[in-house]
CSV table of C-alpha atoms and ligand atoms in Angstrom, one decimal:
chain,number,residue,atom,x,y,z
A,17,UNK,CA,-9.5,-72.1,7.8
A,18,UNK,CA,-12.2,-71.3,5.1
A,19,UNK,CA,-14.0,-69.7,7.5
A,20,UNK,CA,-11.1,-66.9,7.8
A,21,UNK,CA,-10.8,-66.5,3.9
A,22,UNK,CA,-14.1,-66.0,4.0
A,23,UNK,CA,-14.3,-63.7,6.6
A,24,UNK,CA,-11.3,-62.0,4.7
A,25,UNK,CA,-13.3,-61.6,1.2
A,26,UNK,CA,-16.6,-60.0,3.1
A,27,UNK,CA,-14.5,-57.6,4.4
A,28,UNK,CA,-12.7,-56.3,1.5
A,29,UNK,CA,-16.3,-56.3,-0.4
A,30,UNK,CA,-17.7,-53.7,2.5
A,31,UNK,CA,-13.8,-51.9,2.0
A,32,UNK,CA,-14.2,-51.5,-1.4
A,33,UNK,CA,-17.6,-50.1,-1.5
A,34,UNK,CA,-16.2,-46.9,0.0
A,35,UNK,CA,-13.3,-46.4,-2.0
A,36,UNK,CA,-14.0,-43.3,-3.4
A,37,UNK,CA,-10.6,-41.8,-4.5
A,38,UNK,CA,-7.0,-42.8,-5.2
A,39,UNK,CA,-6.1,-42.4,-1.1
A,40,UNK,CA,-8.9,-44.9,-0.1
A,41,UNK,CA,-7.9,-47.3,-2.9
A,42,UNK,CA,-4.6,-47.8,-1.2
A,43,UNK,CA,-5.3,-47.5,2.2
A,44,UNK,CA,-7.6,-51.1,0.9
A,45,UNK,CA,-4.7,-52.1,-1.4
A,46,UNK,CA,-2.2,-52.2,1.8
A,47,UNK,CA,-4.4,-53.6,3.8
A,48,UNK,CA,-5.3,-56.8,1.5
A,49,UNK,CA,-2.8,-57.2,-0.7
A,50,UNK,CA,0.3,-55.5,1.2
A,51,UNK,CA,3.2,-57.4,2.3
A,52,UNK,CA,1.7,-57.7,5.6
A,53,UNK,CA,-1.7,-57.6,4.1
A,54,UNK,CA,-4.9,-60.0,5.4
A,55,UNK,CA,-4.5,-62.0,2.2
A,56,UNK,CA,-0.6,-62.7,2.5
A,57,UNK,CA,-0.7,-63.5,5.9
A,58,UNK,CA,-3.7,-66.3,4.9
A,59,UNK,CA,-0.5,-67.4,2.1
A,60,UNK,CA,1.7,-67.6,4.9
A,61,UNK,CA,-0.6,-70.2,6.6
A,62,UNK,CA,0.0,-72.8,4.3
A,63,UNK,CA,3.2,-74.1,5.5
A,64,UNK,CA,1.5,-73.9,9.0
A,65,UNK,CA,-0.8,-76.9,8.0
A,66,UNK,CA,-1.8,-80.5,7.7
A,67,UNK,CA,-0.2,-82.0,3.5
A,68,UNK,CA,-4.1,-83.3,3.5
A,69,UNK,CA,-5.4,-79.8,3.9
A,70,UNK,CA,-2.4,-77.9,2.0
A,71,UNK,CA,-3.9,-78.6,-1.3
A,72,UNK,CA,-7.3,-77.2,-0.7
A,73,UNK,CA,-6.5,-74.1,1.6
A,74,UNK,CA,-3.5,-73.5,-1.4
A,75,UNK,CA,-6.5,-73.4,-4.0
A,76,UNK,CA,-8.6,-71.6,-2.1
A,77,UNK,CA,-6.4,-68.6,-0.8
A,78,UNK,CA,-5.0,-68.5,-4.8
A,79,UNK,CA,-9.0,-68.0,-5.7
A,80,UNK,CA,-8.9,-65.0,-3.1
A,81,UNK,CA,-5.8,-63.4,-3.9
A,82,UNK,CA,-7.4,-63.4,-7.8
A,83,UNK,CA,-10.3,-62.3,-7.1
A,84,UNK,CA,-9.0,-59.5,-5.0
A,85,UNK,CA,-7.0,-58.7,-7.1
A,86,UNK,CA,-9.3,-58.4,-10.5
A,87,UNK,CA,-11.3,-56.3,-8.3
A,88,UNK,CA,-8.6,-53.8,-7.2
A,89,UNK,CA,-8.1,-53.7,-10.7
A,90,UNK,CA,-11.7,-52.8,-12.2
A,91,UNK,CA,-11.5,-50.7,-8.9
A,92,UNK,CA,-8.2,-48.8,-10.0
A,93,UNK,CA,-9.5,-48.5,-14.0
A,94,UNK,CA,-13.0,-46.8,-12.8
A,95,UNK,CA,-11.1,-44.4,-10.3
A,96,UNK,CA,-8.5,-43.5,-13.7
A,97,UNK,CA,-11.7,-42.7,-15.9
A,98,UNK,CA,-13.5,-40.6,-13.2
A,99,UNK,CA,-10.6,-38.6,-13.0
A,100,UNK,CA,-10.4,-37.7,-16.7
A,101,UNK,CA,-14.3,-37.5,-16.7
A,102,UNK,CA,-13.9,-34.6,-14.0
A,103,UNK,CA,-10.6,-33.2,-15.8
A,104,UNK,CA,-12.8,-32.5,-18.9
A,105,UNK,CA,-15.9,-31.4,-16.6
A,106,UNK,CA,-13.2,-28.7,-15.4
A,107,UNK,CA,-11.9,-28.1,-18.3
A,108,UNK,CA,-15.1,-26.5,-19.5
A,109,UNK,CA,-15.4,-24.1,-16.6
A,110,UNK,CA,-12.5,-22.2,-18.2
A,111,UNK,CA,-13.7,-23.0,-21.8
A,112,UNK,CA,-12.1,-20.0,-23.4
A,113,UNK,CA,-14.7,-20.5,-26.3
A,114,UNK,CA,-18.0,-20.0,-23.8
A,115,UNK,CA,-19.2,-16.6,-24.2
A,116,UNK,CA,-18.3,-13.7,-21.3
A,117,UNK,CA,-21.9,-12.7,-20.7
A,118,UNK,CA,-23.2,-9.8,-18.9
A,119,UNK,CA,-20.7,-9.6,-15.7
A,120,UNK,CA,-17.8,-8.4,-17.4
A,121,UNK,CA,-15.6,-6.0,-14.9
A,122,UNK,CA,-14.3,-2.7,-15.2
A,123,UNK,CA,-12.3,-0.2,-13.5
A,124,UNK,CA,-13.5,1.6,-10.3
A,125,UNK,CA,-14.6,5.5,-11.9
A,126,UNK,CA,-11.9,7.0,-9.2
A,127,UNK,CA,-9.1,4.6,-10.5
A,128,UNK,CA,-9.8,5.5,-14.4
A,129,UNK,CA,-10.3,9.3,-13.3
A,130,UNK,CA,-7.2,8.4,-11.4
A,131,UNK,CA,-4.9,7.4,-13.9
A,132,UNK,CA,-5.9,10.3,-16.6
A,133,UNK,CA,-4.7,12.5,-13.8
A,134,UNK,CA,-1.5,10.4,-13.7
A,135,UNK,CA,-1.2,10.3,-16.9
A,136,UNK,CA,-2.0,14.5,-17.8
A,137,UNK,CA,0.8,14.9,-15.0
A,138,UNK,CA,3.4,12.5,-16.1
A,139,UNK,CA,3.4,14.2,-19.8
A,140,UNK,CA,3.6,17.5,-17.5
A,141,UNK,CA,6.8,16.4,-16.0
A,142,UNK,CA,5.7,15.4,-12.5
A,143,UNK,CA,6.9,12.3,-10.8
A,144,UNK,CA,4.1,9.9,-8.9
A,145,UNK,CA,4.6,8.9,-5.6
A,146,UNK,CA,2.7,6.6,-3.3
A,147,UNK,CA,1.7,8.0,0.0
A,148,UNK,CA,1.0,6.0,3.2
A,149,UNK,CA,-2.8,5.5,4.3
A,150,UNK,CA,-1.4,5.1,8.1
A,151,UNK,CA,0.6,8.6,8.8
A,152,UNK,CA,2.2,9.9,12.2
A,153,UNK,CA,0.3,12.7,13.5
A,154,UNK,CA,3.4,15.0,13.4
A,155,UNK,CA,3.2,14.5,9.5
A,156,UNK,CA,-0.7,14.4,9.2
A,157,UNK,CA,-0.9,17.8,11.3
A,158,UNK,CA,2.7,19.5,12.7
A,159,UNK,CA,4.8,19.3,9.5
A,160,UNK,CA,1.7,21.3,7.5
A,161,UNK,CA,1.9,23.7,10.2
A,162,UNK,CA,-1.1,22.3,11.9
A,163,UNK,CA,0.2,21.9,15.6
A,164,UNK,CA,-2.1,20.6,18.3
A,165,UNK,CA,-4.7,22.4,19.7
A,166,UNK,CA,-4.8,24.6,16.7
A,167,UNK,CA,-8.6,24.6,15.3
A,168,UNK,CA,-7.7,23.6,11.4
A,169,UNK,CA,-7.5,20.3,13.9
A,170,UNK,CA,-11.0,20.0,14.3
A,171,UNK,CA,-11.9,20.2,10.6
A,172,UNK,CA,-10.5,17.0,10.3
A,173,UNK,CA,-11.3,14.7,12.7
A,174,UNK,CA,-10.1,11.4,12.4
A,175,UNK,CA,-9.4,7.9,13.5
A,176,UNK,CA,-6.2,7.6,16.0
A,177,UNK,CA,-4.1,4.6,16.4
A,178,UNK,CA,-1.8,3.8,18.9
A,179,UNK,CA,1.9,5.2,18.8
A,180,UNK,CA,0.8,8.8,18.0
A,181,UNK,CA,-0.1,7.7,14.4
A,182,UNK,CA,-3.6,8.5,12.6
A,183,UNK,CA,-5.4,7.5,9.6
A,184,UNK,CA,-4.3,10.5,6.9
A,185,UNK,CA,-7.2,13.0,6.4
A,186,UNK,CA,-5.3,14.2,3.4
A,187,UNK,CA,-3.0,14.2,0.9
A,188,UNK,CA,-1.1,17.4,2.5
A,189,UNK,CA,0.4,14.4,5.4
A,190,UNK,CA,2.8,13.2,2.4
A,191,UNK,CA,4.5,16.5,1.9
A,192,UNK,CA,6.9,16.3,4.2
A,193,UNK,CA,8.4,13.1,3.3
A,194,UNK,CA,8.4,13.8,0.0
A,195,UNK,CA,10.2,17.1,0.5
A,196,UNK,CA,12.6,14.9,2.6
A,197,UNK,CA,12.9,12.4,0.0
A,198,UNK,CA,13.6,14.2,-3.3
A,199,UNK,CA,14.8,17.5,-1.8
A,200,UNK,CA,14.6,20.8,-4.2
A,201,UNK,CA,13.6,21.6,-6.9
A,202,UNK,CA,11.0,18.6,-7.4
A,203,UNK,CA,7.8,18.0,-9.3
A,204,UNK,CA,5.8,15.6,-7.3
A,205,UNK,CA,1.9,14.3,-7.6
A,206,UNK,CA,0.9,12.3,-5.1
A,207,UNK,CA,-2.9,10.3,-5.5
A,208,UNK,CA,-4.1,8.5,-2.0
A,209,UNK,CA,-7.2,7.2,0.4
A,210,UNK,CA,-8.0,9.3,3.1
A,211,UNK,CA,-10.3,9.1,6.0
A,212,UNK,CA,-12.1,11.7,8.0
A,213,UNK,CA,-14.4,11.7,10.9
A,214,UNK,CA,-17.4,12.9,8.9
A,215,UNK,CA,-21.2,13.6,8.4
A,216,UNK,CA,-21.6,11.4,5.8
A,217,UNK,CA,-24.0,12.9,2.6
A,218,UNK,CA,-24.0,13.3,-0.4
A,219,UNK,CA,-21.0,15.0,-1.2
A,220,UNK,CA,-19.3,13.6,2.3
A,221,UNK,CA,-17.5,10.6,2.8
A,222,UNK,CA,-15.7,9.3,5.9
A,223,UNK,CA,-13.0,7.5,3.2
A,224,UNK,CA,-12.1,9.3,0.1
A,225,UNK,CA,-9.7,10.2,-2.5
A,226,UNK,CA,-7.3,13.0,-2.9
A,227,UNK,CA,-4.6,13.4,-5.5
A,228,UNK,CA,-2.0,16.1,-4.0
A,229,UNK,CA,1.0,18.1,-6.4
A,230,UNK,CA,3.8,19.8,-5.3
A,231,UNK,CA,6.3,22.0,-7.8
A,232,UNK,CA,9.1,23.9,-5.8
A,233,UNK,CA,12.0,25.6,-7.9
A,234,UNK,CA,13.2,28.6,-7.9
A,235,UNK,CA,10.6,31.3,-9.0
A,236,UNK,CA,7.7,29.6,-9.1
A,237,UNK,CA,4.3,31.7,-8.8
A,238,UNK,CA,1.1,31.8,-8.4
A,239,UNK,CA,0.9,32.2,-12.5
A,240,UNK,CA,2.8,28.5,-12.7
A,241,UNK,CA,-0.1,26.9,-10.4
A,242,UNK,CA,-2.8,28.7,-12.6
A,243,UNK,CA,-0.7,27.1,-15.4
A,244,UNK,CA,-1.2,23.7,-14.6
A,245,UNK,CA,-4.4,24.1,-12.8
A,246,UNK,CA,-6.0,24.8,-16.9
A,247,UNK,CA,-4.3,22.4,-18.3
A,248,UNK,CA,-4.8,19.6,-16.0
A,249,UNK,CA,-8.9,20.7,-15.9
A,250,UNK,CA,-9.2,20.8,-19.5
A,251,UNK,CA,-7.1,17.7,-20.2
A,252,UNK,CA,-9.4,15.8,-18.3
A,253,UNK,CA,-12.9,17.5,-19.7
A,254,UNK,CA,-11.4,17.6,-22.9
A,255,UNK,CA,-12.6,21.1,-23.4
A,256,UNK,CA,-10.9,24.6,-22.7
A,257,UNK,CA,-12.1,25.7,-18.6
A,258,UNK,CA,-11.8,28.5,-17.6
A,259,UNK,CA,-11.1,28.5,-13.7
A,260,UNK,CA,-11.0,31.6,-10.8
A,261,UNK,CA,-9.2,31.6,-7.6
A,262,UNK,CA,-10.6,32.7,-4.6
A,263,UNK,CA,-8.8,33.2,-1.1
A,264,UNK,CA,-9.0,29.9,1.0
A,265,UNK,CA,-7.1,29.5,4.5
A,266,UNK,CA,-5.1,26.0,4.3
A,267,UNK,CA,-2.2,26.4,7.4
A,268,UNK,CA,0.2,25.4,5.1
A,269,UNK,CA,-0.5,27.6,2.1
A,270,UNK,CA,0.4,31.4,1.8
A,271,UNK,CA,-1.8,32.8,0.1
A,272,UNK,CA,-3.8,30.0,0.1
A,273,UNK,CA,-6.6,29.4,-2.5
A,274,UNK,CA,-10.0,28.1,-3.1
A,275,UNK,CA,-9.5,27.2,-7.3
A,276,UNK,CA,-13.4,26.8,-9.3
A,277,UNK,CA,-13.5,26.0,-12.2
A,278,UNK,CA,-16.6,27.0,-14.4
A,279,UNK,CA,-19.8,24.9,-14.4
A,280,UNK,CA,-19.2,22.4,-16.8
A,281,UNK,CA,-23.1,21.2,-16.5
A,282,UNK,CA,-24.3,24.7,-17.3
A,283,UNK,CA,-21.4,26.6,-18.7
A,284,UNK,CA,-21.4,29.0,-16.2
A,285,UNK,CA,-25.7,30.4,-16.5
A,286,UNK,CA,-26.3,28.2,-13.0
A,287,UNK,CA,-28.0,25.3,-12.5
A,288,UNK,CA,-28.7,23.0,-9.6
A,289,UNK,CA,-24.9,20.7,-9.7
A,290,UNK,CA,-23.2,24.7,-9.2
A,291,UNK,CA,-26.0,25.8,-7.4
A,292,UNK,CA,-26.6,28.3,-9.4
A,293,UNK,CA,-23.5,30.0,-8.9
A,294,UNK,CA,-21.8,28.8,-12.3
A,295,UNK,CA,-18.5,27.7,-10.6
A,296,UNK,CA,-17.9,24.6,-9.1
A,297,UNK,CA,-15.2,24.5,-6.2
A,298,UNK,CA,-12.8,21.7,-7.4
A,299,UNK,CA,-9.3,22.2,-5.7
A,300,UNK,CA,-7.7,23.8,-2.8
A,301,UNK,CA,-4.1,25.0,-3.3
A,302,UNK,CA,-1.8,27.8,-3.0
A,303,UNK,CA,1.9,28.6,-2.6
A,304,UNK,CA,3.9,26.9,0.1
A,305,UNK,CA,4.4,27.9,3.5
A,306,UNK,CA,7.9,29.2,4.6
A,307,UNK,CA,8.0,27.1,7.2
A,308,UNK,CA,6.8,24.1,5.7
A,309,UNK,CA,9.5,24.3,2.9
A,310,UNK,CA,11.6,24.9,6.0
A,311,UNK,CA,10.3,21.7,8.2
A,312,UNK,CA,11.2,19.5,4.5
A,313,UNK,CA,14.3,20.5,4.9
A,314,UNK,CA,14.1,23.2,1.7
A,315,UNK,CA,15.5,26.5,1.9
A,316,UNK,CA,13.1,28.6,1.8
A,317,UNK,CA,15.1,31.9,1.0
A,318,UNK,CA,16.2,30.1,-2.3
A,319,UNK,CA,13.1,28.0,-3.0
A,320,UNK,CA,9.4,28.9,-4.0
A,321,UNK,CA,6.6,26.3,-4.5
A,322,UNK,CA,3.0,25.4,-5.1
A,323,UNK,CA,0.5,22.8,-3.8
A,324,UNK,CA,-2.8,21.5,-4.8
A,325,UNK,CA,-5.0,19.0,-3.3
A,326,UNK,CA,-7.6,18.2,-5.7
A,327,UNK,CA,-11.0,15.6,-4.7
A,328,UNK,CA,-10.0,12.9,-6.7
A,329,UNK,CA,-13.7,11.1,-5.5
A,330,UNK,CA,-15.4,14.7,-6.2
A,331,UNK,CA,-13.7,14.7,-9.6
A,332,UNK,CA,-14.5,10.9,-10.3
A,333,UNK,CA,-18.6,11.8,-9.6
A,334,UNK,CA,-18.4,14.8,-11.9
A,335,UNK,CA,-16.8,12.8,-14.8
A,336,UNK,CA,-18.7,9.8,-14.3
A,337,UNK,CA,-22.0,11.7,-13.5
A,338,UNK,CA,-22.6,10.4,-10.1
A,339,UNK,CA,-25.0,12.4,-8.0
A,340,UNK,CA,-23.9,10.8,-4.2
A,341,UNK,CA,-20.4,9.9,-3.4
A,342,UNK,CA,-21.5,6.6,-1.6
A,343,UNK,CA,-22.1,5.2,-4.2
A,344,UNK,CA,-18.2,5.1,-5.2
A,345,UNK,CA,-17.5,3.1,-2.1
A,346,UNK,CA,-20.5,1.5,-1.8
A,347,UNK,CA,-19.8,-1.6,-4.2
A,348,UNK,CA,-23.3,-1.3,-5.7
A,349,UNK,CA,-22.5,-2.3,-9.4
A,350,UNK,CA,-25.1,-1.8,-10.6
A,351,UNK,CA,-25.5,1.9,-9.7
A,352,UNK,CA,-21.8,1.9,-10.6
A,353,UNK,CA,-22.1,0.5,-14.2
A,354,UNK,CA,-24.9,2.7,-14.5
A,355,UNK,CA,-21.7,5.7,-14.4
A,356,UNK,CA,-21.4,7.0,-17.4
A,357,UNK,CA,-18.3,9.5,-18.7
A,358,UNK,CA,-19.2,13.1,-18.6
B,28,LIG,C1,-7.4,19.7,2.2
B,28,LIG,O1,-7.5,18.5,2.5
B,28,LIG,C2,-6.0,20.3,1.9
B,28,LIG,N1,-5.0,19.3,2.3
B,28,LIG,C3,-5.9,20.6,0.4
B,28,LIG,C4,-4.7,21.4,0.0
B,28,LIG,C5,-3.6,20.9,-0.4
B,28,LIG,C6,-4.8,22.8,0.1
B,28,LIG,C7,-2.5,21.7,-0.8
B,28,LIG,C8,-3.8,23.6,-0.2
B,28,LIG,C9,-2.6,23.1,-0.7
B,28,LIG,P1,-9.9,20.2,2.0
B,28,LIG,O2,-10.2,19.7,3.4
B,28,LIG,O3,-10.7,21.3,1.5
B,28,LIG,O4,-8.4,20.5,1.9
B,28,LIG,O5,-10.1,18.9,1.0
B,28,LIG,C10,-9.6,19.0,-0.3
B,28,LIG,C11,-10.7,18.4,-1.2
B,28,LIG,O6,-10.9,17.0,-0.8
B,28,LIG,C12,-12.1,19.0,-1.1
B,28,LIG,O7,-12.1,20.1,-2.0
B,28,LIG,C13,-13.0,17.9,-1.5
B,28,LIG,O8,-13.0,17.8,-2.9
B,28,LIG,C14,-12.3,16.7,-1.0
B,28,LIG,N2,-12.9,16.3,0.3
B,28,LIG,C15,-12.7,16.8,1.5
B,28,LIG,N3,-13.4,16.2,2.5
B,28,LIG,C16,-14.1,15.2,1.8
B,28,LIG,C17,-15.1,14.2,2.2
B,28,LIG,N4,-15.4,14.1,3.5
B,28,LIG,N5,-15.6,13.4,1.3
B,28,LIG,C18,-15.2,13.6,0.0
B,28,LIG,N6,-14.3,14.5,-0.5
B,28,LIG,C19,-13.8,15.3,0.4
């Protein structure tokens, strides 16, 4: 009978060693000291035996359970104070009193340029929408008067999913819905990723930004994209820029427009970022197509519009001062905290 309490007390000493949290501690507990624990069942022996022997055995399975118990104590007490010891190691991890240091973040150059954009346009009246970054190819290419087999196609290759959709390769994909969606006469900017099938260089990327405006009402011209063209370019210079339009073909523009605005680098004597033209091109637009007011459900005997679709990751390089768009994507931050405002 010793023999078992004995037995009984080595193995809770080897169980107790590897308590090492509150889970372990009462997987032990239970197991010793439950109801159907080692120690009560060597309690529940006593009635089995000898009155000569009861005495004895009674002592020594009493000296067990105590002993078993003052351990499971300490046990429990040492477990309590490692836990506040680690509460207050923790704590200091989010020490609002430790000093930030060097890595401090900051907003991606394309989303600040981004939201001066939204921002210059809001105060101008126009709404923001979100556009999808997965488009069906009708609205990527048919509804902007692109149908297949028509070369404009081939200048923007892209990435084709299943179910006739695409990844957008521009802003332009949105229009339709958005004509849908708010009808005539609107005021609509819409910023958003698109992807392209692309020789990648310097001033190529195979994912970039566009930020794309539409204003339809009823006489608007070519003097009302000017208009906002100037303001929105010296908003975001903060200096008057003066800006030219040349003729551009875009399907879905007539007449469509190549819009420069002058060097801002060189004021317009040439140097190597204008190559040593004095303009820079900044932003493709021009005034609706007829039958793209038509396919977004506009009447286009009644209703006149305009459209832009300005590099938003062109325009983020120039204000920031960053000579290769891959760095914008490529999550270098050092190169990118090394972008300065213009
Ligand atoms: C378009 O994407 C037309 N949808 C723009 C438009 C809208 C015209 C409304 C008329 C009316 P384009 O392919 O030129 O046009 O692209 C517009 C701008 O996006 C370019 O001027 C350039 O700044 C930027 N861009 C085009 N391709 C890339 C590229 N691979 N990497 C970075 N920026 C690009």
């Amino acid at each position: 009978m010793k023999e078992n309490l004995e037995i009984i007390y080595n193995r809770f000493n080897e169980d107790i060693k590897l308590v090492t949290d509150e889970c372990s501690f009462n997987l032990v507990k239970v197991k010793f000291m439950g109801k159907n624990g080692l120690v009560n069942e060597a309690l529940k022996l006593i009635k089995t035996i000898s009155p000569s022997e009861k005495k004895t055995y009674g002592e020594e399975v009493n000296k067990l359970k105590t002993s078993i118990e003052t351990r499971l104590e300490n046990v429990k007490n040492d477990l309590e104070r490692l836990e506040i010891e680690n509460m207050i190691t923790g704590a200091k991890i989010i020490d609002l009193t430790t000093p930030l240091g060097e890595n401090i973040g900051s907003l991606h150059p394309i989303t600040i340029t981004q939201k001066k954009l939204v921002d210059i346009f809001e105060n101008m009246g126009f709404y923001v929408e979100d556009g999808n970054e997965i488009e069906s190819e009708y609205n990527n290419f048919e509804a902007v008067n692109i149908p297949k087999n028509h070369p404009a196609r081939d200048m923007q290759d892209t990435f084709y999913l299943e179910n006739n959709q695409v990844l957008k390769t521009h802003t332009s994909a949105s229009q339709n819905r958005i004509m849908k969606k708010f009808g005539a006469p609107l005021k609509v900017i819409f910023p958003g990723r698109c992807f392209r099938n692309e020789e990648l260089d310097a001033g190529h990327e195979n994912t970039f930004f566009q930020l794309e405006g539409l204003m339809i009402d009823k006489n608007i011209s070519i003097a009302n994209l000017i208009y906002f063209m100037k303001t929105m370019l010296s908003k975001i210079f903060e200096k008057d820029i003066e800006v030219r339009l040349r003729p551009g073909f875009f399907p879905f523009v007539e007449p469509g427009f190549e819009l420069d605005c002058k060097c801002i680098y060189c004021d317009g004597d040439g140097c190597s970022v204008c190559k040593q033209s004095g303009w820079i091109e900044l932003c493709p637009c021009g005034m609706i197509h007829k039958s793209v007011l038509e396919m977004g459900g506009i009447n286009s005997s009644e209703y006149r519009g305009f459209a832009f679709g300005l590099g938003l990751s062109r325009l983020a390089m120039m204000t920031f001062n960053i000579d290769d768009i891959r760095t914008l994507n490529s999550g270098k931050i050092a190169k990118l905290k090394q972008a300065k405002i213009k």
